[in-house]
Amino acid sequence: MEIDTTPAARLRWGLLRRGDRVSAAVWAAVFLICLISSVRLPFGDLSIPGPGVWPSLLAAVGLVGSAALFIRGRDIPVLARDQSGRRLGLYLAAIVLYAPLYSLVGFLPASALVLVVLIRVAGRFGWLATMLSAVIGPIAVFAIFGLGLDVPIEPF
Amino acid sequence: MDVLQGLGSGFEVALQPQNLLFVTFGVVLGTMIGLLPGLGPTAAIAVLLPLTFGMDAASAIIMLAGIYYGCMYGGRIPAILLNVPGDASSVVTTLDGYPMAKNGRAGPALGITAIGSFTGGTIALIGLTIFAPIVAGWAAQVGPPETVVLSAAGLLLVTLVSTGSTIKALLMAMFGLLLAAVGLDMISGEPRLTFGSFEMSNGIDIIPLAVGLFGLSEVLYLSEKRMRGSQTLAKIKGILPNKEDWRITRTPILRSSVVGFFIGIVPGGGGVLSSIAAYGLQKKLSKDPERFGKGAPDGLAATETADNASSNAAFIPLLTLGLPPNSVLALLFGVLMMHNVTPGPSLIEDHPEVFWGVVASMYIGNLLLLVLNLPLIGAFVQILRIPMGLMFPFVVVIAFCGVYSANNQLFDVYVAAAFGVIGYLLKKFRFDMTPVILGFILGPVIENGFRRTMVMSDGNLAVFFERPGTMIMIVVLVGIVVSIYGVLARRKKLTQAVDVVEP
């Protein structure tokens, strides 16, 4: 897969052309939140370290690392010429919405719906392949996990 | 229990019908998954890990180890036939493997890979059998300060040798260590980094973390790309190498087995580092190095042998020191912990059936890999024709079931989805995630050891520099860092190649 690192591609990604700086800022925020949360915990003393010492130390090192990345990082994100945002969006939606869907309708319908969306809409396969996969697939997976491994998955 | 007696008892475990079935299943499944460009052993093991819940510890590791080395071999097939490396270490495979295939020698290239992998793996296993009990015996003597230094050194080495920027790898290690700190403090019971969530007070489970970071993120990452099956495969005929191939590959195979074994013991040393080191050494020692990169069978043999030798040798630090040297073995560490088996110096004494059973099954698995792959290679490569767009939706469904089955709660599924998105973004922004999982596994070991050391030494930090054990480890660490510097510099050149062939 050829990576598109032309100036035009970098510009298309707007802010992301400063990929490392963006990620450094996000990491700094994450570590800062962890540091604030950790320093509230008891520190004890060096002979009996309290629960706050370890996470505070890690978050502080992480903050320093984020600053170093902000200053020194020059990478741009991985870009590929033939990437499909639509397919990514569908997969993302399927992964995020799978659990709520399961709560609503149970495993078999939720899985069948996820498979239809991913195979037919995202993968652009024919209806025959889609329907066969969406019917047989969830039943087979349910047979392995629900019946074979005794996982209490609700089929409906 | 001496080595031969232990190995004998191990074969009793490994030759039990169900374990033979598990190792065969693991090797075949691993080879098939390894064939799919992009899905490496870490993603495969992360997604399939929940299948082992109903098994005993030995059977679980036997199957997952089979998947591991099956994947390692399977990943070589698209690298040779299509010039599509599934992971960083198979980039080195493409250097001579693909030119061989283009020259009409795809069969011998795959044959050399299988034979080199088998020899390297077997020599490393002999090393594992002999050295592991010795290392474990030594490790049993060490105290908390040595444990802290050893674990921190392991994490540091992995951070240093991971792909891409060292600063980013350090951030990933900190992230992994922080994730491990989430939940109730092990001594005071105080909730840490839970942000008021009841579910988070139990800590983060390894299954949703691993499935999200390595499985779902990979699916999201690859979903952006073209998802067609491969239609044009090089023809495979005459898998066995000819006389000339045997002559020029036998010494490199033996030499690279030793190189791979020793590099594999070092945390982070397996895979790409061992391949590059063995390839570089072979090129240096060759009388006509200009053949390399144009289809040199000895170059391919050196790479593949060292890679498999290092994968098997990597089990030594896991099983004897409790130190997983890469992300796959970090997951195996997690599996052992889930089965109430603690990897480390006491494993051989406390659970000989697990230790020796796994070692013996690796001999069997290695042989199976050779026996299955030589005649069945034609069948295996047909998997390359299956479109990814049909496979990935099933990975999502299986991942859902696997994560849910860990604790039978939907919260874990949400956690996995969140880590899937985080992992996808990390990949896009070129963060290597290996230090995350190692940090997550080693975090409690380092923190526990540190706190025990402080109590033991009455808060004296100098204890880390006063004990002979810790001093030796620090000196060895410095020596390793210096000696791998050359390999790292060579790896840097190849990193660009990895970027270019990103699937």
CSV table of N, CA, C and O in Angstrom, one decimal, chain A residues 1 3 16 19-20 23 27 31 33-34 37-38 41-42 46-47 49-51 54-55 58 61-62 65-66 69 75-78 80 82-84 87-88 91-92 95 98-100 102-103 107 115 118-119 125 133 137 141 145 149 151-153, chain B residues 51 167-168 171-172 174-175 177-178 185 188 190-193 195 219-221 223-227 387 389-390 392-394 397 400-401 404-405 408 410 413-414 421 424 426-431 446-447 451 454-455 458-459 499-500 502:
chain,number,residue,atom,x,y,z
A,1,MET,N,0.8,-1.2,0.0
A,1,MET,CA,0.0,0.0,0.0
A,1,MET,C,0.9,1.2,0.0
A,1,MET,O,1.7,1.4,0.9
A,3,ILE,N,1.8,5.0,0.6
A,3,ILE,CA,1.4,6.0,1.4
A,3,ILE,C,1.4,7.4,0.7
A,3,ILE,O,2.5,7.7,0.1
A,16,LEU,N,-4.1,17.6,10.9
A,16,LEU,CA,-3.4,16.3,11.1
A,16,LEU,C,-2.0,16.3,10.4
A,16,LEU,O,-1.2,15.4,10.6
A,19,GLY,N,0.5,15.8,12.9
A,19,GLY,CA,0.0,14.7,13.6
A,19,GLY,C,0.6,14.5,15.0
A,19,GLY,O,-0.2,14.2,16.0
A,20,ASP,N,1.9,14.5,15.1
A,20,ASP,CA,2.5,14.3,16.4
A,20,ASP,C,2.2,15.3,17.4
A,20,ASP,O,2.0,15.0,18.6
A,23,SER,N,-1.4,14.6,18.6
A,23,SER,CA,-1.4,13.4,19.5
A,23,SER,C,-0.7,13.8,20.8
A,23,SER,O,-1.2,13.3,21.9
A,27,TRP,N,-2.4,13.4,24.4
A,27,TRP,CA,-1.8,12.6,25.5
A,27,TRP,C,-1.5,13.4,26.8
A,27,TRP,O,-1.7,13.0,27.9
A,31,PHE,N,-2.7,12.4,30.4
A,31,PHE,CA,-1.8,12.2,31.6
A,31,PHE,C,-2.1,13.3,32.7
A,31,PHE,O,-2.0,13.0,33.9
A,33,ILE,N,-5.0,14.6,33.4
A,33,ILE,CA,-6.2,14.1,34.1
A,33,ILE,C,-5.9,13.0,35.1
A,33,ILE,O,-6.3,13.0,36.3
A,34,CYS,N,-5.0,12.1,34.6
A,34,CYS,CA,-4.6,11.0,35.5
A,34,CYS,C,-3.8,11.6,36.7
A,34,CYS,O,-3.9,11.1,37.8
A,37,SER,N,-6.1,13.2,39.2
A,37,SER,CA,-6.8,12.2,39.9
A,37,SER,C,-5.9,11.5,40.9
A,37,SER,O,-6.3,11.1,42.0
A,38,SER,N,-4.7,11.3,40.6
A,38,SER,CA,-3.8,10.5,41.5
A,38,SER,C,-3.2,11.3,42.6
A,38,SER,O,-3.0,10.7,43.7
A,41,LEU,N,-4.8,11.2,46.0
A,41,LEU,CA,-4.7,9.9,46.8
A,41,LEU,C,-3.6,10.1,47.9
A,41,LEU,O,-2.6,10.8,47.6
A,42,PRO,N,-3.7,9.3,48.9
A,42,PRO,CA,-2.6,9.4,49.9
A,42,PRO,C,-1.2,8.9,49.3
A,42,PRO,O,-1.2,8.0,48.5
A,46,LEU,N,8.2,7.2,51.9
A,46,LEU,CA,9.0,6.3,51.0
A,46,LEU,C,9.1,4.9,51.6
A,46,LEU,O,9.3,3.9,50.9
A,47,SER,N,9.1,4.8,53.0
A,47,SER,CA,9.2,3.4,53.5
A,47,SER,C,7.9,2.7,53.4
A,47,SER,O,7.9,1.4,53.4
A,49,PRO,N,5.0,3.4,50.7
A,49,PRO,CA,4.4,4.2,49.7
A,49,PRO,C,2.9,4.0,49.7
A,49,PRO,O,2.4,2.9,49.7
A,50,GLY,N,2.2,5.1,49.5
A,50,GLY,CA,0.7,5.1,49.5
A,50,GLY,C,0.2,4.8,48.0
A,50,GLY,O,1.0,4.7,47.1
A,51,PRO,N,-1.1,4.7,47.9
A,51,PRO,CA,-1.6,4.3,46.5
A,51,PRO,C,-1.5,5.4,45.5
A,51,PRO,O,-1.6,5.2,44.3
A,54,TRP,N,2.5,5.7,42.8
A,54,TRP,CA,2.8,5.0,41.5
A,54,TRP,C,2.1,5.7,40.3
A,54,TRP,O,2.7,6.1,39.3
A,55,PRO,N,0.7,5.9,40.4
A,55,PRO,CA,0.1,6.5,39.2
A,55,PRO,C,0.5,7.9,39.0
A,55,PRO,O,0.6,8.4,37.9
A,58,LEU,N,3.8,7.8,37.1
A,58,LEU,CA,3.6,7.4,35.7
A,58,LEU,C,3.0,8.6,34.9
A,58,LEU,O,3.5,8.9,33.8
A,61,VAL,N,5.7,11.2,34.3
A,61,VAL,CA,6.6,10.8,33.2
A,61,VAL,C,5.9,10.9,31.9
A,61,VAL,O,6.4,11.4,30.9
A,62,GLY,N,4.6,10.5,31.8
A,62,GLY,CA,3.8,10.6,30.6
A,62,GLY,C,3.7,12.1,30.1
A,62,GLY,O,3.8,12.4,28.9
A,65,GLY,N,6.9,13.1,28.6
A,65,GLY,CA,7.0,12.4,27.3
A,65,GLY,C,6.2,13.2,26.3
A,65,GLY,O,6.6,13.3,25.1
A,66,SER,N,5.0,13.6,26.7
A,66,SER,CA,4.1,14.3,25.8
A,66,SER,C,4.7,15.6,25.3
A,66,SER,O,4.6,16.0,24.1
A,69,LEU,N,7.3,14.9,22.8
A,69,LEU,CA,6.7,14.5,21.5
A,69,LEU,C,6.3,15.8,20.8
A,69,LEU,O,6.4,15.9,19.6
A,75,ASP,N,6.1,13.1,12.7
A,75,ASP,CA,5.3,12.2,11.9
A,75,ASP,C,4.0,12.7,11.5
A,75,ASP,O,3.4,13.5,12.3
A,76,ILE,N,3.5,12.3,10.3
A,76,ILE,CA,2.1,12.6,10.0
A,76,ILE,C,1.4,11.3,10.1
A,76,ILE,O,2.0,10.2,10.1
A,77,PRO,N,0.1,11.3,10.2
A,77,PRO,CA,-0.7,10.0,10.3
A,77,PRO,C,-0.5,9.2,9.0
A,77,PRO,O,-0.1,9.7,8.0
A,78,VAL,N,-0.8,7.9,9.2
A,78,VAL,CA,-0.8,7.0,8.0
A,78,VAL,C,-1.9,7.4,7.0
A,78,VAL,O,-3.0,7.4,7.4
A,80,ALA,N,-3.4,6.6,3.1
A,80,ALA,CA,-3.3,5.7,2.0
A,80,ALA,C,-4.2,6.2,0.9
A,80,ALA,O,-5.2,6.8,1.1
A,82,ASP,N,-6.1,4.8,-1.3
A,82,ASP,CA,-7.4,4.2,-1.6
A,82,ASP,C,-8.2,4.0,-0.4
A,82,ASP,O,-9.1,3.2,-0.3
A,83,GLN,N,-8.0,4.8,0.6
A,83,GLN,CA,-8.8,4.6,1.8
A,83,GLN,C,-10.2,5.0,1.7
A,83,GLN,O,-10.5,6.0,1.0
A,84,SER,N,-11.1,4.3,2.4
A,84,SER,CA,-12.5,4.5,2.3
A,84,SER,C,-13.1,4.9,3.6
A,84,SER,O,-13.2,4.1,4.6
A,87,ARG,N,-16.5,3.1,4.5
A,87,ARG,CA,-16.4,1.7,5.0
A,87,ARG,C,-15.9,1.8,6.5
A,87,ARG,O,-16.5,1.1,7.3
A,88,LEU,N,-15.0,2.7,6.7
A,88,LEU,CA,-14.5,2.8,8.1
A,88,LEU,C,-15.7,3.2,9.0
A,88,LEU,O,-15.9,2.7,10.1
A,91,TYR,N,-17.9,0.3,9.8
A,91,TYR,CA,-17.3,-0.7,10.7
A,91,TYR,C,-17.3,0.0,12.1
A,91,TYR,O,-17.6,-0.7,13.1
A,92,LEU,N,-17.0,1.2,12.2
A,92,LEU,CA,-17.0,1.9,13.5
A,92,LEU,C,-18.4,1.9,14.1
A,92,LEU,O,-18.5,1.6,15.3
A,95,ILE,N,-19.2,-1.6,15.4
A,95,ILE,CA,-18.5,-2.0,16.6
A,95,ILE,C,-19.1,-1.3,17.8
A,95,ILE,O,-19.3,-1.8,18.9
A,98,TYR,N,-23.0,-2.4,18.4
A,98,TYR,CA,-23.3,-3.8,18.5
A,98,TYR,C,-23.9,-4.1,19.9
A,98,TYR,O,-24.9,-4.8,20.1
A,99,ALA,N,-23.2,-3.6,21.0
A,99,ALA,CA,-23.7,-4.0,22.3
A,99,ALA,C,-25.1,-3.4,22.6
A,99,ALA,O,-25.9,-4.2,23.1
A,100,PRO,N,-25.3,-2.1,22.3
A,100,PRO,CA,-26.7,-1.6,22.6
A,100,PRO,C,-27.8,-2.4,21.8
A,100,PRO,O,-28.8,-2.7,22.3
A,102,TYR,N,-27.5,-5.5,20.9
A,102,TYR,CA,-27.7,-6.8,21.6
A,102,TYR,C,-28.6,-6.7,22.7
A,102,TYR,O,-29.5,-7.6,22.9
A,103,SER,N,-28.5,-5.6,23.5
A,103,SER,CA,-29.4,-5.4,24.7
A,103,SER,C,-30.9,-5.3,24.2
A,103,SER,O,-31.8,-5.8,24.9
A,107,PHE,N,-28.8,-11.7,20.6
A,107,PHE,CA,-27.6,-11.9,19.8
A,107,PHE,C,-27.9,-12.2,18.4
A,107,PHE,O,-27.2,-11.6,17.5
A,115,LEU,N,-23.9,-8.2,10.3
A,115,LEU,CA,-23.3,-8.8,9.2
A,115,LEU,C,-23.9,-8.3,7.9
A,115,LEU,O,-23.1,-8.1,6.9
A,118,LEU,N,-22.3,-4.9,7.3
A,118,LEU,CA,-20.8,-5.0,6.9
A,118,LEU,C,-20.6,-5.7,5.6
A,118,LEU,O,-19.6,-5.4,4.9
A,119,ILE,N,-21.3,-6.8,5.4
A,119,ILE,CA,-21.0,-7.5,4.1
A,119,ILE,C,-21.7,-6.9,2.9
A,119,ILE,O,-21.1,-6.7,1.9
A,125,PHE,N,-21.0,-7.0,-1.3
A,125,PHE,CA,-21.2,-8.4,-1.8
A,125,PHE,C,-22.6,-8.6,-2.2
A,125,PHE,O,-23.5,-7.8,-1.8
A,133,SER,N,-24.4,-15.6,4.9
A,133,SER,CA,-23.5,-15.3,6.0
A,133,SER,C,-24.3,-14.8,7.2
A,133,SER,O,-24.0,-15.2,8.4
A,137,GLY,N,-23.9,-17.6,9.9
A,137,GLY,CA,-22.8,-17.1,10.7
A,137,GLY,C,-23.2,-17.0,12.2
A,137,GLY,O,-22.6,-17.6,13.0
A,141,VAL,N,-21.8,-19.2,15.4
A,141,VAL,CA,-21.0,-18.5,16.5
A,141,VAL,C,-21.8,-18.8,17.8
A,141,VAL,O,-21.1,-19.1,18.8
A,145,PHE,N,-20.2,-20.5,21.2
A,145,PHE,CA,-20.0,-19.8,22.4
A,145,PHE,C,-21.2,-20.1,23.4
A,145,PHE,O,-21.0,-20.4,24.6
A,149,LEU,N,-19.5,-23.4,24.8
A,149,LEU,CA,-18.7,-22.8,25.9
A,149,LEU,C,-19.6,-22.3,27.0
A,149,LEU,O,-19.1,-21.7,28.0
A,151,VAL,N,-21.5,-19.8,27.4
A,151,VAL,CA,-21.6,-18.4,27.7
A,151,VAL,C,-23.1,-17.9,27.6
A,151,VAL,O,-23.8,-18.3,26.7
A,152,PRO,N,-23.5,-17.3,28.7
A,152,PRO,CA,-25.0,-16.9,28.8
A,152,PRO,C,-25.4,-15.8,27.8
A,152,PRO,O,-25.7,-14.7,28.2
A,153,ILE,N,-25.2,-16.1,26.5
A,153,ILE,CA,-25.7,-15.1,25.5
A,153,ILE,C,-27.1,-15.3,25.2
A,153,ILE,O,-27.6,-16.4,25.0
B,51,LEU,N,-11.8,-18.6,23.8
B,51,LEU,CA,-12.1,-20.0,23.5
B,51,LEU,C,-11.4,-20.9,24.6
B,51,LEU,O,-11.8,-22.1,24.7
B,167,ILE,N,10.0,8.0,21.8
B,167,ILE,CA,9.2,8.8,22.7
B,167,ILE,C,7.8,8.3,22.7
B,167,ILE,O,7.2,8.1,23.8
B,168,LYS,N,7.3,8.0,21.5
B,168,LYS,CA,5.9,7.4,21.4
B,168,LYS,C,5.8,6.1,22.1
B,168,LYS,O,4.8,5.8,22.8
B,171,LEU,N,5.6,6.7,25.8
B,171,LEU,CA,4.2,7.1,26.1
B,171,LEU,C,3.3,5.9,26.2
B,171,LEU,O,2.4,5.8,27.1
B,172,MET,N,3.5,5.0,25.3
B,172,MET,CA,2.6,3.8,25.3
B,172,MET,C,2.9,2.9,26.5
B,172,MET,O,1.9,2.4,27.1
B,174,MET,N,3.9,4.0,29.4
B,174,MET,CA,3.2,4.7,30.6
B,174,MET,C,1.7,4.5,30.5
B,174,MET,O,1.1,4.3,31.6
B,175,PHE,N,1.1,4.5,29.3
B,175,PHE,CA,-0.3,4.3,29.2
B,175,PHE,C,-0.7,2.9,29.7
B,175,PHE,O,-1.6,2.8,30.5
B,177,LEU,N,1.0,1.0,31.8
B,177,LEU,CA,1.3,0.9,33.2
B,177,LEU,C,0.1,1.6,34.0
B,177,LEU,O,-0.4,1.1,35.0
B,178,LEU,N,-0.4,2.8,33.4
B,178,LEU,CA,-1.5,3.5,34.1
B,178,LEU,C,-2.8,2.7,34.0
B,178,LEU,O,-3.6,2.6,35.0
B,185,ASP,N,-6.6,-0.2,44.9
B,185,ASP,CA,-5.2,-0.3,45.2
B,185,ASP,C,-5.0,-1.7,46.0
B,185,ASP,O,-5.8,-2.0,46.9
B,188,SER,N,-4.0,-0.8,50.1
B,188,SER,CA,-5.0,0.0,50.9
B,188,SER,C,-6.4,-0.2,50.5
B,188,SER,O,-7.3,0.2,51.3
B,190,GLU,N,-7.9,1.5,48.3
B,190,GLU,CA,-8.4,2.8,47.8
B,190,GLU,C,-8.6,2.7,46.3
B,190,GLU,O,-7.8,2.2,45.5
B,191,PRO,N,-9.8,3.2,45.8
B,191,PRO,CA,-10.0,3.2,44.3
B,191,PRO,C,-9.0,4.2,43.6
B,191,PRO,O,-8.9,5.4,44.1
B,192,ARG,N,-8.4,3.8,42.5
B,192,ARG,CA,-7.5,4.7,41.8
B,192,ARG,C,-7.9,4.8,40.3
B,192,ARG,O,-8.3,3.8,39.7
B,193,LEU,N,-7.9,6.0,39.8
B,193,LEU,CA,-8.2,6.3,38.4
B,193,LEU,C,-9.6,5.6,37.9
B,193,LEU,O,-9.7,5.2,36.8
B,195,PHE,N,-12.5,7.2,38.4
B,195,PHE,CA,-13.4,8.4,38.1
B,195,PHE,C,-14.9,8.1,38.5
B,195,PHE,O,-15.8,8.4,37.8
B,219,VAL,N,-9.2,-4.4,12.6
B,219,VAL,CA,-10.3,-4.5,11.7
B,219,VAL,C,-10.6,-3.1,11.1
B,219,VAL,O,-10.8,-2.9,10.0
B,220,LEU,N,-10.7,-2.1,12.1
B,220,LEU,CA,-11.0,-0.8,11.7
B,220,LEU,C,-10.0,-0.2,10.7
B,220,LEU,O,-10.3,0.4,9.7
B,221,TYR,N,-8.7,-0.5,11.1
B,221,TYR,CA,-7.6,0.0,10.3
B,221,TYR,C,-7.6,-0.6,8.9
B,221,TYR,O,-7.4,0.2,7.9
B,223,SER,N,-10.2,-1.9,7.4
B,223,SER,CA,-11.5,-1.7,6.8
B,223,SER,C,-11.4,-0.5,5.8
B,223,SER,O,-12.2,-0.4,4.9
B,224,GLU,N,-10.5,0.4,6.1
B,224,GLU,CA,-10.3,1.6,5.2
B,224,GLU,C,-9.8,1.2,3.8
B,224,GLU,O,-9.9,1.9,2.9
B,225,LYS,N,-9.1,0.0,3.8
B,225,LYS,CA,-8.3,-0.3,2.6
B,225,LYS,C,-9.2,-1.1,1.6
B,225,LYS,O,-10.3,-1.6,2.0
B,226,ARG,N,-8.7,-1.3,0.4
B,226,ARG,CA,-9.4,-2.2,-0.5
B,226,ARG,C,-9.5,-3.6,0.0
B,226,ARG,O,-8.5,-4.1,0.6
B,227,MET,N,-10.6,-4.2,-0.1
B,227,MET,CA,-10.8,-5.5,0.6
B,227,MET,C,-11.1,-6.6,-0.4
B,227,MET,O,-12.1,-7.3,-0.3
B,387,PRO,N,-12.1,-13.0,0.1
B,387,PRO,CA,-12.0,-11.5,0.3
B,387,PRO,C,-12.1,-11.1,1.8
B,387,PRO,O,-12.8,-11.7,2.6
B,389,GLY,N,-13.3,-8.6,3.0
B,389,GLY,CA,-14.6,-8.0,3.3
B,389,GLY,C,-15.6,-9.0,3.8
B,389,GLY,O,-16.6,-8.6,4.4
B,390,LEU,N,-15.3,-10.3,3.6
B,390,LEU,CA,-16.2,-11.3,4.1
B,390,LEU,C,-15.7,-11.8,5.4
B,390,LEU,O,-16.5,-12.4,6.2
B,392,PHE,N,-13.8,-10.0,7.8
B,392,PHE,CA,-13.8,-9.0,8.9
B,392,PHE,C,-15.1,-8.9,9.7
B,392,PHE,O,-15.1,-8.8,10.9
B,393,PRO,N,-16.2,-9.0,9.0
B,393,PRO,CA,-17.5,-8.9,9.8
B,393,PRO,C,-17.6,-10.1,10.8
B,393,PRO,O,-18.1,-9.9,11.9
B,394,PHE,N,-17.0,-11.2,10.4
B,394,PHE,CA,-17.1,-12.3,11.4
B,394,PHE,C,-16.1,-12.1,12.5
B,394,PHE,O,-16.3,-12.6,13.7
B,397,VAL,N,-18.0,-10.2,15.0
B,397,VAL,CA,-19.0,-11.0,15.8
B,397,VAL,C,-18.3,-11.9,16.8
B,397,VAL,O,-18.7,-12.0,18.0
B,400,PHE,N,-17.0,-9.9,19.7
B,400,PHE,CA,-18.1,-9.5,20.6
B,400,PHE,C,-18.4,-10.7,21.6
B,400,PHE,O,-18.4,-10.5,22.8
B,401,CYS,N,-18.5,-11.9,21.0
B,401,CYS,CA,-18.8,-13.1,21.9
B,401,CYS,C,-17.7,-13.3,22.9
B,401,CYS,O,-17.9,-13.6,24.0
B,404,TYR,N,-17.6,-10.7,25.6
B,404,TYR,CA,-18.8,-10.8,26.5
B,404,TYR,C,-18.6,-12.1,27.4
B,404,TYR,O,-18.9,-12.0,28.6
B,405,SER,N,-18.0,-13.1,26.9
B,405,SER,CA,-17.8,-14.3,27.6
B,405,SER,C,-16.8,-14.2,28.8
B,405,SER,O,-16.8,-15.1,29.7
B,408,ASN,N,-19.2,-12.1,31.3
B,408,ASN,CA,-20.7,-12.1,31.0
B,408,ASN,C,-21.3,-10.7,31.3
B,408,ASN,O,-22.3,-10.6,31.9
B,410,LEU,N,-21.9,-6.6,29.6
B,410,LEU,CA,-21.8,-5.8,28.4
B,410,LEU,C,-20.7,-4.6,28.6
B,410,LEU,O,-20.2,-4.1,27.6
B,413,VAL,N,-17.8,-5.2,26.7
B,413,VAL,CA,-17.9,-5.0,25.3
B,413,VAL,C,-17.7,-3.5,24.9
B,413,VAL,O,-17.0,-3.2,24.0
B,414,TYR,N,-18.3,-2.6,25.8
B,414,TYR,CA,-18.1,-1.2,25.6
B,414,TYR,C,-16.6,-0.8,25.7
B,414,TYR,O,-16.1,0.0,25.0
B,421,VAL,N,-11.3,1.8,19.1
B,421,VAL,CA,-11.2,3.1,18.5
B,421,VAL,C,-9.9,3.7,18.8
B,421,VAL,O,-9.2,4.3,18.0
B,424,TYR,N,-7.2,2.1,16.9
B,424,TYR,CA,-7.2,2.5,15.5
B,424,TYR,C,-6.5,3.8,15.4
B,424,TYR,O,-5.6,4.0,14.5
B,426,LEU,N,-4.3,5.1,17.4
B,426,LEU,CA,-2.9,5.0,17.7
B,426,LEU,C,-2.1,4.5,16.5
B,426,LEU,O,-1.0,4.9,16.2
B,427,LYS,N,-2.7,3.5,15.8
B,427,LYS,CA,-2.1,3.0,14.6
B,427,LYS,C,-2.0,4.1,13.5
B,427,LYS,O,-0.9,4.2,12.8
B,428,LYS,N,-3.0,4.9,13.4
B,428,LYS,CA,-3.0,5.9,12.4
B,428,LYS,C,-1.9,7.0,12.7
B,428,LYS,O,-1.3,7.5,11.8
B,429,PHE,N,-1.7,7.2,14.0
B,429,PHE,CA,-0.7,8.2,14.4
B,429,PHE,C,0.6,7.5,14.7
B,429,PHE,O,1.5,8.1,15.3
B,430,ARG,N,0.8,6.3,14.2
B,430,ARG,CA,2.1,5.6,14.2
B,430,ARG,C,2.6,5.3,15.6
B,430,ARG,O,3.8,5.6,15.9
B,431,PHE,N,1.7,4.9,16.5
B,431,PHE,CA,2.2,4.5,17.9
B,431,PHE,C,2.2,3.0,17.8
B,431,PHE,O,1.3,2.3,17.4
B,446,ILE,N,5.8,-4.6,38.7
B,446,ILE,CA,6.8,-3.6,39.1
B,446,ILE,C,6.3,-2.8,40.3
B,446,ILE,O,7.1,-2.6,41.3
B,447,GLU,N,5.0,-2.4,40.4
B,447,GLU,CA,4.6,-1.7,41.5
B,447,GLU,C,4.6,-2.4,42.8
B,447,GLU,O,5.1,-2.0,43.8
B,451,ARG,N,7.0,-1.5,46.0
B,451,ARG,CA,6.5,-1.2,47.3
B,451,ARG,C,7.0,-2.1,48.3
B,451,ARG,O,7.4,-1.7,49.5
B,454,MET,N,10.6,-1.1,49.1
B,454,MET,CA,10.6,0.1,49.9
B,454,MET,C,10.4,-0.3,51.4
B,454,MET,O,11.0,0.2,52.3
B,455,VAL,N,9.4,-1.1,51.6
B,455,VAL,CA,9.1,-1.6,53.0
B,455,VAL,C,10.3,-2.3,53.5
B,455,VAL,O,10.8,-2.1,54.7
B,458,ASP,N,13.3,0.0,54.2
B,458,ASP,CA,12.9,1.2,55.0
B,458,ASP,C,13.0,2.5,54.2
B,458,ASP,O,13.5,3.5,54.7
B,459,GLY,N,12.6,2.4,53.0
B,459,GLY,CA,12.5,3.6,52.1
B,459,GLY,C,13.8,4.0,51.5
B,459,GLY,O,14.0,5.2,51.1
B,499,ASP,N,6.7,1.2,6.3
B,499,ASP,CA,5.7,2.2,6.0
B,499,ASP,C,5.1,2.1,4.6
B,499,ASP,O,4.0,2.2,4.4
B,500,VAL,N,6.0,1.9,3.7
B,500,VAL,CA,5.6,1.8,2.3
B,500,VAL,C,4.7,0.7,2.0
B,500,VAL,O,3.7,0.8,1.2
B,502,GLU,N,2.7,-0.8,4.1
B,502,GLU,CA,1.5,-0.8,5.1
B,502,GLU,C,0.3,-1.3,4.4
B,502,GLU,O,-0.1,-0.7,3.3
